[in-house]
Amino acid sequence: MKKVFALAGTALLILMPTLLSAQLAGPPDEERAKKDVQIHWSKKNLGDKIQSIESNGEPVLIEKDEPKSNADILYKFPFLVTTKRKDGSVTRTEVGANYIFVRTKGWLFAELGFGKNIVLSDPGKESPDRETVLRLIEENLLQDRWKGKTIENLKIGEAISGIDLDVQWFRYSGEYEVAVDNTIRYSCTNFIVRLLKDDSATEWKLDWKEKGVCRQTTTSNDSSP
């Protein structure tokens, strides 16, 4: 028989006071769990390149009822791991970073658990890396709409892929901020771009679908371009 609780890290100190003594560290946090996913995924999948590790829900505490067990508490962090595989495909996998509580040692990493795996793009049809997408968007903004200004906090979501007449494309939505000078700033949201590249091309081409909405966030009489 097992009991399962969904809770944030330090809440375990309240629920299990008899097990977590002052001499033992509390449960691992999300940043430690992400590092463990990175380390153990790389060991298991040589040649893969992790593109992102995102939270997929709250950590889960599982308490076993067997008192004789040395490791009777399991703590699980759920993640979505997006990876470029060594064959060129890009996948997104449900991964759990599992930890056990050992009375004499505290919290120890146990294993990675694997769930559903989705292929985002096939070999040869993979999306551009995130750094390339951000660079192309920023360069385009500075050449056109915000020439001479400074782009800050540029963020994009996950890619949505498609094909038009055998041309592969990846669509991104996002937001950014613009520093005009020391007092004037704009916050721009809901832009949409596509990156395209046909089979004969070596460079990605950026195509704006929506320029987004920009609002001034500091006091000024100037208007958005």
Short mmCIF file of C-alpha atoms in Angstrom, two decimals:
data_model
loop_
_atom_site.label_atom_id
_atom_site.label_comp_id
_atom_site.label_asym_id
_atom_site.label_seq_id
_atom_site.Cartn_x
_atom_site.Cartn_y
_atom_site.Cartn_z
CA MET A 1 0.00 0.00 0.00
CA LYS A 2 1.34 3.41 -0.91
CA LYS A 3 0.30 6.94 -0.13
CA VAL A 4 0.88 9.61 -2.77
CA PHE A 5 1.04 13.35 -2.11
CA ALA A 6 1.58 16.23 -4.55
CA LEU A 7 3.46 18.99 -2.78
CA ALA A 8 6.27 21.49 -3.06
CA GLY A 9 9.72 20.61 -1.77
CA THR A 10 9.90 21.91 1.76
CA ALA A 11 6.34 20.88 2.64
CA LEU A 12 7.78 17.43 3.25
CA LEU A 13 9.44 18.79 6.39
CA ILE A 14 5.96 19.37 7.83
CA LEU A 15 4.36 16.13 6.70
CA MET A 16 7.23 13.84 7.75
CA PRO A 17 8.86 15.40 10.84
CA THR A 18 9.89 12.07 12.36
CA LEU A 19 11.84 11.06 9.26
CA LEU A 20 13.61 14.28 8.44
CA SER A 21 15.80 15.02 11.41
CA ALA A 22 17.81 18.20 11.78
CA GLN A 23 20.95 16.31 10.79
CA LEU A 24 19.62 15.42 7.30
CA ALA A 25 19.11 17.80 4.39
CA GLY A 26 15.63 18.43 3.04
CA PRO A 27 14.37 17.03 -0.28
CA PRO A 28 16.09 18.11 -3.51
CA ASP A 29 14.89 21.23 -5.30
CA GLU A 30 13.93 21.56 -8.96
CA GLU A 31 17.28 22.98 -10.07
CA ARG A 32 19.15 20.03 -8.60
CA ALA A 33 16.67 17.67 -10.26
CA LYS A 34 17.23 19.34 -13.66
CA LYS A 35 20.99 18.94 -13.28
CA ASP A 36 20.55 15.26 -12.44
CA VAL A 37 18.33 14.80 -15.51
CA GLN A 38 21.02 16.43 -17.66
CA ILE A 39 23.78 14.24 -16.22
CA HIS A 40 21.99 10.89 -16.32
CA TRP A 41 20.29 11.49 -19.68
CA SER A 42 23.68 12.25 -21.24
CA LYS A 43 25.14 9.06 -19.77
CA LYS A 44 22.25 6.96 -21.07
CA ASN A 45 21.91 8.64 -24.49
CA LEU A 46 25.37 9.39 -25.83
CA GLY A 47 25.32 11.84 -28.74
CA ASP A 48 22.00 13.45 -27.80
CA LYS A 49 21.80 17.21 -27.18
CA ILE A 50 19.23 18.38 -24.64
CA GLN A 51 17.54 21.57 -25.85
CA SER A 52 15.30 22.21 -22.84
CA ILE A 53 14.14 20.70 -19.55
CA GLU A 54 10.75 22.05 -18.45
CA SER A 55 8.65 21.35 -15.37
CA ASN A 56 5.69 19.06 -16.06
CA GLY A 57 3.85 19.52 -12.76
CA GLU A 58 4.44 19.55 -9.02
CA PRO A 59 6.84 17.12 -7.33
CA VAL A 60 5.15 14.00 -5.97
CA LEU A 61 5.87 12.33 -2.63
CA ILE A 62 5.21 8.59 -2.33
CA GLU A 63 5.27 7.05 1.15
CA LYS A 64 5.54 3.29 1.56
CA ASP A 65 3.79 1.60 4.46
CA GLU A 66 6.42 -1.13 4.97
CA PRO A 67 8.32 -0.05 8.12
CA LYS A 68 11.18 -2.51 7.55
CA SER A 69 12.27 -0.89 4.29
CA ASN A 70 15.44 1.20 4.53
CA ALA A 71 14.34 3.47 1.65
CA ASP A 72 10.62 4.02 2.24
CA ILE A 73 10.07 7.50 0.77
CA LEU A 74 10.14 8.28 -2.96
CA TYR A 75 10.19 11.84 -4.32
CA LYS A 76 9.54 12.41 -8.03
CA PHE A 77 10.08 15.52 -10.18
CA PRO A 78 8.18 15.39 -13.51
CA PHE A 79 9.79 17.07 -16.53
CA LEU A 80 9.41 17.42 -20.29
CA VAL A 81 12.79 16.97 -21.98
CA THR A 82 13.22 18.24 -25.55
CA THR A 83 16.21 16.62 -27.22
CA LYS A 84 17.97 16.61 -30.56
CA ARG A 85 18.89 12.98 -31.06
CA LYS A 86 22.13 11.83 -32.63
CA ASP A 87 20.16 10.70 -35.72
CA GLY A 88 18.98 14.32 -36.26
CA SER A 89 15.41 13.90 -35.03
CA VAL A 90 13.96 16.07 -32.26
CA THR A 91 11.84 14.49 -29.53
CA ARG A 92 9.98 15.53 -26.39
CA THR A 93 9.91 12.96 -23.59
CA GLU A 94 8.15 12.74 -20.23
CA VAL A 95 10.90 12.16 -17.68
CA GLY A 96 10.76 11.73 -13.92
CA ALA A 97 13.77 12.41 -11.68
CA ASN A 98 13.29 9.98 -8.79
CA TYR A 99 14.85 10.32 -5.34
CA ILE A 100 14.73 7.98 -2.35
CA PHE A 101 14.97 8.85 1.32
CA VAL A 102 17.39 6.61 3.22
CA ARG A 103 17.23 7.08 6.99
CA THR A 104 20.99 6.92 7.43
CA LYS A 105 21.92 9.06 4.43
CA GLY A 106 19.02 11.39 3.58
CA TRP A 107 17.87 12.03 -0.01
CA LEU A 108 19.68 10.17 -2.80
CA PHE A 109 19.12 10.18 -6.56
CA ALA A 110 17.61 6.83 -7.58
CA GLU A 111 16.87 6.78 -11.32
CA LEU A 112 15.20 8.45 -14.28
CA GLY A 113 11.71 7.29 -15.16
CA PHE A 114 10.51 7.60 -18.76
CA GLY A 115 6.99 8.18 -20.07
CA LYS A 116 5.46 9.22 -23.38
CA ASN A 117 7.85 10.18 -26.17
CA ILE A 118 6.78 12.47 -29.04
CA VAL A 119 8.78 13.00 -32.25
CA LEU A 120 8.71 16.74 -33.04
CA SER A 121 10.69 16.50 -36.27
CA ASP A 122 12.25 13.71 -38.31
CA PRO A 123 15.95 13.46 -39.22
CA GLY A 124 16.90 16.16 -41.72
CA LYS A 125 13.79 18.17 -40.82
CA GLU A 126 14.83 19.37 -37.40
CA SER A 127 14.10 22.87 -36.15
CA PRO A 128 16.83 25.50 -35.89
CA ASP A 129 18.49 25.68 -32.51
CA ARG A 130 17.01 28.18 -30.07
CA GLU A 131 20.03 30.48 -30.17
CA THR A 132 19.67 30.84 -33.95
CA VAL A 133 15.97 31.69 -33.69
CA LEU A 134 16.57 34.36 -31.05
CA ARG A 135 19.47 35.84 -33.01
CA LEU A 136 17.49 36.10 -36.25
CA ILE A 137 14.51 37.71 -34.52
CA GLU A 138 16.69 40.26 -32.71
CA GLU A 139 18.67 41.11 -35.87
CA ASN A 140 15.46 41.63 -37.83
CA LEU A 141 13.93 43.86 -35.15
CA LEU A 142 17.06 46.03 -35.02
CA GLN A 143 17.19 46.34 -38.82
CA ASP A 144 13.57 47.35 -39.16
CA ARG A 145 11.24 48.39 -36.38
CA TRP A 146 13.70 49.23 -33.62
CA LYS A 147 16.80 50.40 -35.46
CA GLY A 148 19.32 51.96 -33.08
CA LYS A 149 17.48 50.71 -29.98
CA THR A 150 18.23 47.83 -27.57
CA ILE A 151 16.23 44.59 -27.48
CA GLU A 152 15.98 42.96 -24.05
CA ASN A 153 14.30 39.92 -22.48
CA LEU A 154 13.47 38.31 -25.83
CA LYS A 155 11.48 35.12 -25.19
CA ILE A 156 9.91 32.54 -27.52
CA GLY A 157 7.70 29.53 -26.97
CA GLU A 158 8.04 26.03 -28.37
CA ALA A 159 8.08 25.65 -32.15
CA ILE A 160 5.06 24.55 -34.18
CA SER A 161 6.17 22.87 -37.41
CA GLY A 162 4.61 22.47 -40.84
CA ILE A 163 5.31 22.11 -44.56
CA ASP A 164 4.21 24.34 -47.47
CA LEU A 165 5.01 23.00 -50.97
CA ASP A 166 7.87 20.88 -49.61
CA VAL A 167 9.31 23.82 -47.66
CA GLN A 168 9.72 23.04 -43.96
CA TRP A 169 8.79 25.84 -41.57
CA PHE A 170 8.73 26.39 -37.81
CA ARG A 171 6.47 28.96 -36.19
CA TYR A 172 7.24 30.76 -32.92
CA SER A 173 5.33 33.23 -30.77
CA GLY A 174 6.94 35.40 -28.14
CA GLU A 175 7.59 38.72 -26.46
CA TYR A 176 10.39 41.19 -25.84
CA GLU A 177 11.23 44.59 -24.35
CA VAL A 178 12.83 47.62 -25.99
CA ALA A 179 15.04 50.18 -24.28
CA VAL A 180 14.82 53.43 -26.24
CA ASP A 181 16.88 55.43 -23.74
CA ASN A 182 17.31 55.61 -19.97
CA THR A 183 13.68 56.58 -19.39
CA ILE A 184 11.64 55.16 -22.26
CA ARG A 185 10.84 51.45 -22.61
CA TYR A 186 8.31 49.39 -24.52
CA SER A 187 6.91 45.96 -23.77
CA CYS A 188 5.99 44.01 -26.92
CA THR A 189 3.90 40.84 -26.83
CA ASN A 190 2.16 38.31 -29.08
CA PHE A 191 4.49 38.47 -32.07
CA ILE A 192 4.56 35.47 -34.43
CA VAL A 193 7.36 34.54 -36.83
CA ARG A 194 8.12 31.62 -39.11
CA LEU A 195 11.56 30.30 -39.99
CA LEU A 196 11.77 28.61 -43.38
CA LYS A 197 14.45 26.74 -45.31
CA ASP A 198 14.04 24.71 -48.48
CA ASP A 199 16.26 21.74 -49.29
CA SER A 200 18.73 23.77 -51.34
CA ALA A 201 19.18 26.56 -48.76
CA THR A 202 21.87 26.71 -46.09
CA GLU A 203 20.47 29.60 -44.05
CA TRP A 204 17.12 30.06 -42.34
CA LYS A 205 14.81 32.81 -43.59
CA LEU A 206 12.61 34.74 -41.16
CA ASP A 207 9.02 35.60 -42.09
CA TRP A 208 6.90 37.83 -39.85
CA LYS A 209 3.28 36.68 -39.43
CA GLU A 210 2.31 39.09 -36.63
CA LYS A 211 4.37 42.06 -35.42
CA GLY A 212 2.68 41.94 -32.04
CA VAL A 213 1.49 44.75 -29.79
CA CYS A 214 3.91 47.21 -28.14
CA ARG A 215 2.99 49.31 -25.13
CA GLN A 216 5.03 51.97 -23.42
CA THR A 217 5.93 51.02 -19.87
CA THR A 218 7.40 54.36 -18.73
CA THR A 219 6.13 57.93 -18.82
CA SER A 220 6.78 59.73 -22.08
CA ASN A 221 4.94 61.60 -24.82
CA ASP A 222 6.55 59.47 -27.53
CA SER A 223 4.43 56.88 -29.31
CA SER A 224 5.27 53.37 -30.45
CA PRO A 225 6.40 53.04 -34.06
#
